[in-house]
mmCIF file of C-alpha atoms in Angstrom:
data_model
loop_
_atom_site.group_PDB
_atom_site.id
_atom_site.type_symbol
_atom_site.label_atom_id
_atom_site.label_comp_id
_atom_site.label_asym_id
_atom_site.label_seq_id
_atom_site.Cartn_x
_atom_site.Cartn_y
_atom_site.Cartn_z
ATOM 1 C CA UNK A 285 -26.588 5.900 -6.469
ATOM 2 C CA UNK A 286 -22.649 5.904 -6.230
ATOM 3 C CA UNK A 287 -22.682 7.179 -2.958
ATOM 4 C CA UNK A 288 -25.544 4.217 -1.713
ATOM 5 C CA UNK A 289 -22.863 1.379 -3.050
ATOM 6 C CA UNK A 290 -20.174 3.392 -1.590
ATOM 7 C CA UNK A 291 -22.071 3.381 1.842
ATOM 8 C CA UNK A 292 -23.194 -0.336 1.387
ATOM 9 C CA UNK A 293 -19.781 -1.417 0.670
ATOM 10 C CA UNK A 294 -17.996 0.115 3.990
ATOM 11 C CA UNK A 295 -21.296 -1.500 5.991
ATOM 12 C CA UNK A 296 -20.140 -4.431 4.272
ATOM 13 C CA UNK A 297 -16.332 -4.067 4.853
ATOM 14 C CA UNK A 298 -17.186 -3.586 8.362
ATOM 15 C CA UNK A 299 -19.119 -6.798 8.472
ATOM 16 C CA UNK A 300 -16.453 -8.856 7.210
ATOM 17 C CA UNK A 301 -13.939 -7.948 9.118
ATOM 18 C CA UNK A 302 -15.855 -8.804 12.500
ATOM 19 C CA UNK A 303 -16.711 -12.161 10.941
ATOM 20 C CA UNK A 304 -13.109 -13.100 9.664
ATOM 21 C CA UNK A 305 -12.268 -11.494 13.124
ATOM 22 C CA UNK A 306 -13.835 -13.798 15.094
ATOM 23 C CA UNK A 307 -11.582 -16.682 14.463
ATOM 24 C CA UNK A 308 -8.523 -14.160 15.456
ATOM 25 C CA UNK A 309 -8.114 -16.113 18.959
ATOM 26 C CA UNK A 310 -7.750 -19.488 17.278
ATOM 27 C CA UNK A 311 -4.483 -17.680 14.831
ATOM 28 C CA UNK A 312 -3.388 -16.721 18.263
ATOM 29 C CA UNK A 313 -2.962 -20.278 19.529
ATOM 30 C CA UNK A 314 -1.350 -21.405 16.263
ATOM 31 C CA UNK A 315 1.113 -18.389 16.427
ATOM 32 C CA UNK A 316 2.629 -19.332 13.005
ATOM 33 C CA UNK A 317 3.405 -16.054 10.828
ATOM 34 C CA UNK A 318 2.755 -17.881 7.632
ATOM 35 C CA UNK A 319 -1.215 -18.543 8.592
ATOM 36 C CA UNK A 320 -1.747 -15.233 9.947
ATOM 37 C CA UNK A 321 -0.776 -14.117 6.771
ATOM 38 C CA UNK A 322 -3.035 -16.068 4.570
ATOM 39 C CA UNK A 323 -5.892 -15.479 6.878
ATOM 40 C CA UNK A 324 -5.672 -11.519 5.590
ATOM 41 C CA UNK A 325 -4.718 -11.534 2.095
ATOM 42 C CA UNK A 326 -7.652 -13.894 2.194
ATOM 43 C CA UNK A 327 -9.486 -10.955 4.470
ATOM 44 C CA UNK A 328 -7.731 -8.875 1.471
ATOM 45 C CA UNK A 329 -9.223 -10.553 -1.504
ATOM 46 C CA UNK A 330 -12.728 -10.265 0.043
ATOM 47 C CA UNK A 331 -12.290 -6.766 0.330
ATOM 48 C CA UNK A 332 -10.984 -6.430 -2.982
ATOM 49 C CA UNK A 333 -14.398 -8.455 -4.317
ATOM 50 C CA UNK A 334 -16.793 -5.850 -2.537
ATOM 51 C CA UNK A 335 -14.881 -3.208 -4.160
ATOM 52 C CA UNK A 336 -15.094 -5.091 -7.843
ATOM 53 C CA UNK A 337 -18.516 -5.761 -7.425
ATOM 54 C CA UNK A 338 -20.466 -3.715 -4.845
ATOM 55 C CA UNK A 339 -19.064 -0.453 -5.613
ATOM 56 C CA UNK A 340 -18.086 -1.267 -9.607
ATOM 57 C CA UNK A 341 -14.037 -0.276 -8.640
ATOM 58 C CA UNK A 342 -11.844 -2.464 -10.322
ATOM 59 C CA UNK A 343 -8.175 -1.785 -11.531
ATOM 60 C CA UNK A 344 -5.539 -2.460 -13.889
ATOM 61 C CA UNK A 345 -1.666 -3.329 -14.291
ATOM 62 C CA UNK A 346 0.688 -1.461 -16.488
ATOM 63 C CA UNK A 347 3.653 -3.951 -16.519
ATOM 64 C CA UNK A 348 4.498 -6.556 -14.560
ATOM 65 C CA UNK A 349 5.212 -7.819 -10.935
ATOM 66 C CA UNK A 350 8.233 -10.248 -10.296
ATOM 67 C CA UNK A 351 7.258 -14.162 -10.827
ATOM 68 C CA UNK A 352 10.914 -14.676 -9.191
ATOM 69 C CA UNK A 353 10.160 -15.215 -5.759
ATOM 70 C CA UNK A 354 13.078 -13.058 -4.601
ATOM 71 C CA UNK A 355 12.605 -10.460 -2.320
ATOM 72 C CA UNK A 356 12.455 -6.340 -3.527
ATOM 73 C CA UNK A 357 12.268 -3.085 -2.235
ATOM 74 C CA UNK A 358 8.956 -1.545 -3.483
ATOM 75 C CA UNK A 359 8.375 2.325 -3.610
ATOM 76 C CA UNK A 360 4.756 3.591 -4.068
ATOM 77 C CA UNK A 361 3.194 7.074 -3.931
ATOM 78 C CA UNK A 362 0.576 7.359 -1.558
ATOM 79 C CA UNK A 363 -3.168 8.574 -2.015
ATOM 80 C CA UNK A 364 -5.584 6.552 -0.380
ATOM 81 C CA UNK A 365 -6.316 3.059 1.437
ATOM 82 C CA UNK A 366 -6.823 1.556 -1.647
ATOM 83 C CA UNK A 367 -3.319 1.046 -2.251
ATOM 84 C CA UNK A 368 -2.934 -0.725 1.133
ATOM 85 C CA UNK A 369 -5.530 -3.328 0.269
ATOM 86 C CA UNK A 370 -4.737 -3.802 -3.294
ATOM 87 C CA UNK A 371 -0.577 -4.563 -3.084
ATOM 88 C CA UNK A 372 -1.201 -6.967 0.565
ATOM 89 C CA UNK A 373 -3.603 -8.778 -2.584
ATOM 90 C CA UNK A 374 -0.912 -8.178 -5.810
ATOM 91 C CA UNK A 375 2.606 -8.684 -3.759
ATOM 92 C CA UNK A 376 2.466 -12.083 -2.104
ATOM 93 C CA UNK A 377 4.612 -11.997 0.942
ATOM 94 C CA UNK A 378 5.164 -8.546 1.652
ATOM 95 C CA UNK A 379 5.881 -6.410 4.753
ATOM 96 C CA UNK A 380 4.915 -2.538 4.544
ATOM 97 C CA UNK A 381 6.719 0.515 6.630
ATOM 98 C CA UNK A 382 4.046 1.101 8.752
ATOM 99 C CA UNK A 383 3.529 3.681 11.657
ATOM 100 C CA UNK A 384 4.116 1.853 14.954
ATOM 101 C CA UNK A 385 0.722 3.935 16.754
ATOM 102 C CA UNK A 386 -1.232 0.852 14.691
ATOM 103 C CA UNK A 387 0.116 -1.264 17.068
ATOM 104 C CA UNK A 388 -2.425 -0.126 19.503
ATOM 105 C CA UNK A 389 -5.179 -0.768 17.618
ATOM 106 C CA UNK A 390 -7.183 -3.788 19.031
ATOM 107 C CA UNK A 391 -6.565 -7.044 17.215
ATOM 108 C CA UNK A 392 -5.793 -4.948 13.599
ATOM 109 C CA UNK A 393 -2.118 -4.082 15.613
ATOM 110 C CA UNK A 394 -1.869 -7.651 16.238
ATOM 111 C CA UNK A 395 -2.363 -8.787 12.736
ATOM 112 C CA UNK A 396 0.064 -5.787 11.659
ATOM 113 C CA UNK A 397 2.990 -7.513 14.280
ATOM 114 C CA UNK A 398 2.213 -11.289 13.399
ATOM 115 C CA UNK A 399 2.283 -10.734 9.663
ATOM 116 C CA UNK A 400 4.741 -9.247 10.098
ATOM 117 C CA UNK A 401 4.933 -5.478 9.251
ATOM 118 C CA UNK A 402 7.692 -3.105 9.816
ATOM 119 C CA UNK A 403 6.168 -0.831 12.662
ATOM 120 C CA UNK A 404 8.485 2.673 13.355
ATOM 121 C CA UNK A 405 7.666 5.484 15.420
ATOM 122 C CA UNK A 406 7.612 8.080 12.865
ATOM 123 C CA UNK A 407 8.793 10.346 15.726
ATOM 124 C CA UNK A 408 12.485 8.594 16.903
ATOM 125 C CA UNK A 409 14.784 10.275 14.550
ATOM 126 C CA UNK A 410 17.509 8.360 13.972
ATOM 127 C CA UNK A 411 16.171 5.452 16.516
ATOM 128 C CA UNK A 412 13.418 5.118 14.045
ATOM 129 C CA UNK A 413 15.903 4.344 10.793
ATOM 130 C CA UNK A 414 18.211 2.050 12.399
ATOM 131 C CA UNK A 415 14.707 0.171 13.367
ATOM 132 C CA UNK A 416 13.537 0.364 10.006
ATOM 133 C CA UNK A 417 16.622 -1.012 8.620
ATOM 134 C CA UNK A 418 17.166 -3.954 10.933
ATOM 135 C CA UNK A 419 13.438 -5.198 10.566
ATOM 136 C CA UNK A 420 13.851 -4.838 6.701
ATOM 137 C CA UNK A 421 17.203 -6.709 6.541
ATOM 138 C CA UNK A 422 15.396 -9.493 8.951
ATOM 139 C CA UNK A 423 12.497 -9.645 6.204
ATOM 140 C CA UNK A 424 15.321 -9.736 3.072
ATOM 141 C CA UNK A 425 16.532 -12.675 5.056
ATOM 142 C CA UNK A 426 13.603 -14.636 5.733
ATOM 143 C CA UNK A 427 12.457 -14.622 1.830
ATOM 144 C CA UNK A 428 9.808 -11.179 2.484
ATOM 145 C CA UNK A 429 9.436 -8.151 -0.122
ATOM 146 C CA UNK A 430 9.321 -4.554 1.991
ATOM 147 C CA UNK A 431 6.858 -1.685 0.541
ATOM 148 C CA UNK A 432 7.327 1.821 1.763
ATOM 149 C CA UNK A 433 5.552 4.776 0.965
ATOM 150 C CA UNK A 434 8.589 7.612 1.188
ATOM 151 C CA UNK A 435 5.927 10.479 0.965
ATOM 152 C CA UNK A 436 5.043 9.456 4.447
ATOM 153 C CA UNK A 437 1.906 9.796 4.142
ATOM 154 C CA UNK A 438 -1.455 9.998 2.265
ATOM 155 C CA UNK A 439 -1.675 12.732 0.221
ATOM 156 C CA UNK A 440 -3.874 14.314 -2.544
ATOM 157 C CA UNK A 441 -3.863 13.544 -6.414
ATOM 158 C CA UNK A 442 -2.428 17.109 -7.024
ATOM 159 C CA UNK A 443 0.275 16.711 -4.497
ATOM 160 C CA UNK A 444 3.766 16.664 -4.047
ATOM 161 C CA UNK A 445 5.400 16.203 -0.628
ATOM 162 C CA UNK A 446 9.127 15.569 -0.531
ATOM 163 C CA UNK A 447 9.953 11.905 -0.336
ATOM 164 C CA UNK A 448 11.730 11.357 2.883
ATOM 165 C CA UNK A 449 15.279 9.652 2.833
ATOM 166 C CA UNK A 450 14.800 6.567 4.987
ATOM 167 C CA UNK A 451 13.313 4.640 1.765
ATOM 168 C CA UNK A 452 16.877 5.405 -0.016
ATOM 169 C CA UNK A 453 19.054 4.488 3.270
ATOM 170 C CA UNK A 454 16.861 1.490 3.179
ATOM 171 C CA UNK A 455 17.558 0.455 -0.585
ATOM 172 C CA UNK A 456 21.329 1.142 0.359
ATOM 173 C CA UNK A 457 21.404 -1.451 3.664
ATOM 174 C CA UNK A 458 18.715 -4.488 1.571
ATOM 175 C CA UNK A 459 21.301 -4.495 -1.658
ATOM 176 C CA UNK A 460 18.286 -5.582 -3.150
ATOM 177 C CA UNK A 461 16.368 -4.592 -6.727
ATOM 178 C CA UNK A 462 14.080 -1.869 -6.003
ATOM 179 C CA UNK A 463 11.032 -0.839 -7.980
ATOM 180 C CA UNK A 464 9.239 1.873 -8.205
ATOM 181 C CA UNK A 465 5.060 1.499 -8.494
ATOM 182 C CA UNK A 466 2.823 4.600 -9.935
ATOM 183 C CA UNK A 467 -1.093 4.461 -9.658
ATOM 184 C CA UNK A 468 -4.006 6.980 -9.245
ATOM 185 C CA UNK A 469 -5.963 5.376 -6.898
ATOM 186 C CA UNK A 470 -6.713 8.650 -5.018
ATOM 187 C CA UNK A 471 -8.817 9.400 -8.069
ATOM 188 C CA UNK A 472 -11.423 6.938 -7.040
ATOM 189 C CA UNK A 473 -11.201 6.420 -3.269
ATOM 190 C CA UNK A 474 -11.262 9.645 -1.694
ATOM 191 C CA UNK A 475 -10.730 8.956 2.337
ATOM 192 C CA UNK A 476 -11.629 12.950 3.118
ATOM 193 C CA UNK A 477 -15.495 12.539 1.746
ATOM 194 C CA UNK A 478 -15.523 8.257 2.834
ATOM 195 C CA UNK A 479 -16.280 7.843 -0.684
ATOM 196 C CA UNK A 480 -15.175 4.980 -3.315
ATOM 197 C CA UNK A 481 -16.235 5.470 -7.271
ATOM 198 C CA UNK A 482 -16.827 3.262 -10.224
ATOM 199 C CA UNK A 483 -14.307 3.269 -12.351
ATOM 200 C CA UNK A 484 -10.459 1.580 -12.900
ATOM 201 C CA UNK A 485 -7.750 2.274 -11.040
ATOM 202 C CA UNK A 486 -4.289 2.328 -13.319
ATOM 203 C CA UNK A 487 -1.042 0.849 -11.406
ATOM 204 C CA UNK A 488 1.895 1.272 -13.394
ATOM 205 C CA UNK A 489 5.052 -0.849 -12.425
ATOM 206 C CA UNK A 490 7.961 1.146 -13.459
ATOM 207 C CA UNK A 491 11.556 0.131 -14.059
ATOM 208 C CA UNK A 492 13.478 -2.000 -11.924
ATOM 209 C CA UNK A 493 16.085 -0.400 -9.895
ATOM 210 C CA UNK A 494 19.378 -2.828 -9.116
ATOM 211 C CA UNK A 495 21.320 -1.870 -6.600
ATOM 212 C CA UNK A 496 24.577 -0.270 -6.182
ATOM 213 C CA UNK A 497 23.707 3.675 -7.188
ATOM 214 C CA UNK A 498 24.235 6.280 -4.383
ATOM 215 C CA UNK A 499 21.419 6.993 -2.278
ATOM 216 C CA UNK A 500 21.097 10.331 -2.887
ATOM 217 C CA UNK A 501 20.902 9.432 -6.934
ATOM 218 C CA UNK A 502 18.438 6.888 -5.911
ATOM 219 C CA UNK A 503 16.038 8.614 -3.686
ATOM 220 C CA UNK A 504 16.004 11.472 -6.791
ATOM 221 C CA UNK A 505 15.678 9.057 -9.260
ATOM 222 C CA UNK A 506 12.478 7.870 -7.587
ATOM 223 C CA UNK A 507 10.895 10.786 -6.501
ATOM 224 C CA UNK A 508 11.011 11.966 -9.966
ATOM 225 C CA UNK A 509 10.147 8.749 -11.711
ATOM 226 C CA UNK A 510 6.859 8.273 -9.341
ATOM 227 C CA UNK A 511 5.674 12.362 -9.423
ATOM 228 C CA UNK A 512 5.783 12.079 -12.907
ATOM 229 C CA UNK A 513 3.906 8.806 -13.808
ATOM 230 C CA UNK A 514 1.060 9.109 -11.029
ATOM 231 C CA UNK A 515 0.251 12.861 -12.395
ATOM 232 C CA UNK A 516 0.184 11.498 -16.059
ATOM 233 C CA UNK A 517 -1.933 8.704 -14.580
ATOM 234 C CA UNK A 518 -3.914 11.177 -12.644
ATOM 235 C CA UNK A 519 -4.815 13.650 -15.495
ATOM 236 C CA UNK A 520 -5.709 10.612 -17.547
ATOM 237 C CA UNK A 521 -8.523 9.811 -15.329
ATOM 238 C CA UNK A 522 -9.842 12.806 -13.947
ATOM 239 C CA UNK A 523 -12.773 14.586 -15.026
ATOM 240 C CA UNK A 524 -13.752 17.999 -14.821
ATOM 241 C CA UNK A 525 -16.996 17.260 -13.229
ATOM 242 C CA UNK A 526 -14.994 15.046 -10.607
ATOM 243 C CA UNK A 527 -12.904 17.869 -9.337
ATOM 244 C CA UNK A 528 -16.312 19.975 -9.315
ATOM 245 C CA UNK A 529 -17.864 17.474 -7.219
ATOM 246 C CA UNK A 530 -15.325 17.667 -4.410
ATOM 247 C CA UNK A 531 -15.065 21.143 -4.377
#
């Protein structure tokens, strides 16, 4: 049955996001960042509807986000697209570190650049950092919050990968608070099998970070912090019968 609402709700994901966009050449004449990006948290919060009520996926918050208004450097770990959907709906006004390939992707890469979203090629070196850095400091400036993933990637519950230091040169050039965000959403949306399960997904909103430490004390501080909160929060929900299931 899980897998039947799990199907259903990507049929219905798909559906959505041809209908919502079909109005995508009438944002294009209106151009103004601010409506492109209420058009998909509102694209967002659809998705995040299916999810509560098609496939029974809901989540909760340990903590709580900033009411301030004033723009922060958000660190997540990485497991699944859940994440991507569900902090474009918590964090209003927020620009991920994206990969700049999804740039190419028809009207999606345009959303991505009108948002806006900092876009890097993963592949530049150095070229890639200073980029990072000067789109972040232009979204400090114009009132945005940036969210990076410093693993780089997606990867599995069990998982550590070495969090890469761009996300602590970028907390040194913002000089802006920085928190760090566990969750386990890679419990319940598994992108290998396409398959999304009923259940609640924990997010747990660690300490703020001010600025001013060293990088190197940051990017440890962080790495350690996050590993250690999102495999608490991942033995918490997994079941024996889960990790069975997937092999």
């Amino acid at each position: 049955m899980q897998y039947l609402r799990s199907k259903f709700f990507t049929a219905l994901l798909v559906i959505w996001t041809i209908a919502l966009g079909s109005l995508t050449p009438i944002l294009m004449l209106i151009g103004a960042e601010s409506k492109v990006r209420s058009y998909s948290r509102f694209w967002v919060r659809g998705i995040m509807l299916g999810l509560r009520t098609v496939v029974g996926l809901n989540y909760q918050i340990i903590g709580r986000f900033p009411s301030d208004g004033q723009p922060r450097l958000y660190v997540s770990n990485h497991q699944s697209a859940w994440e991507t959907f569900a902090f474009a709906h918590l964090i209003p006004n927020v620009s991920f570190v994206a990969k700049k390939e999804l740039r190419k992707v028809p009207i999606f890469g345009w959303y991505l650049a009108k948002y806006p979203m900092i876009l890097i090629d993963r592949g530049a070196g150095k070229a890639a950092l200073r980029e990072m850095i000067e789109q972040g400091t232009r979204a400090v400036k114009e009132g945005r919050s940036i969210l990076i993933f410093p693993e780089g990637t997606r990867i599995g519950v069990d998982d550590h990968r070495r969090y890469q230091f761009g996300v602590a040169a970028l907390y040194k050039a913002l000089n802006v608070p920085a928190i760090p965000i566990a969750h386990n959403a890679g419990c319940l949306w598994n992108d290998d099998y396409f398959m999304r399960y009923n259940g609640t997904v924990t997010v747990k909103i660690l300490d703020e970070i001010s600025p001013g430490i060293t990088p190197a004390k940051f990017l440890a501080r962080i790495e350690k912090e996050i590993n250690y909160e999102k495999d608490k929060l991942a033995s918490e929900e997994f079941l024996e019968e889960w990790r069975l299931a997937l092999g």
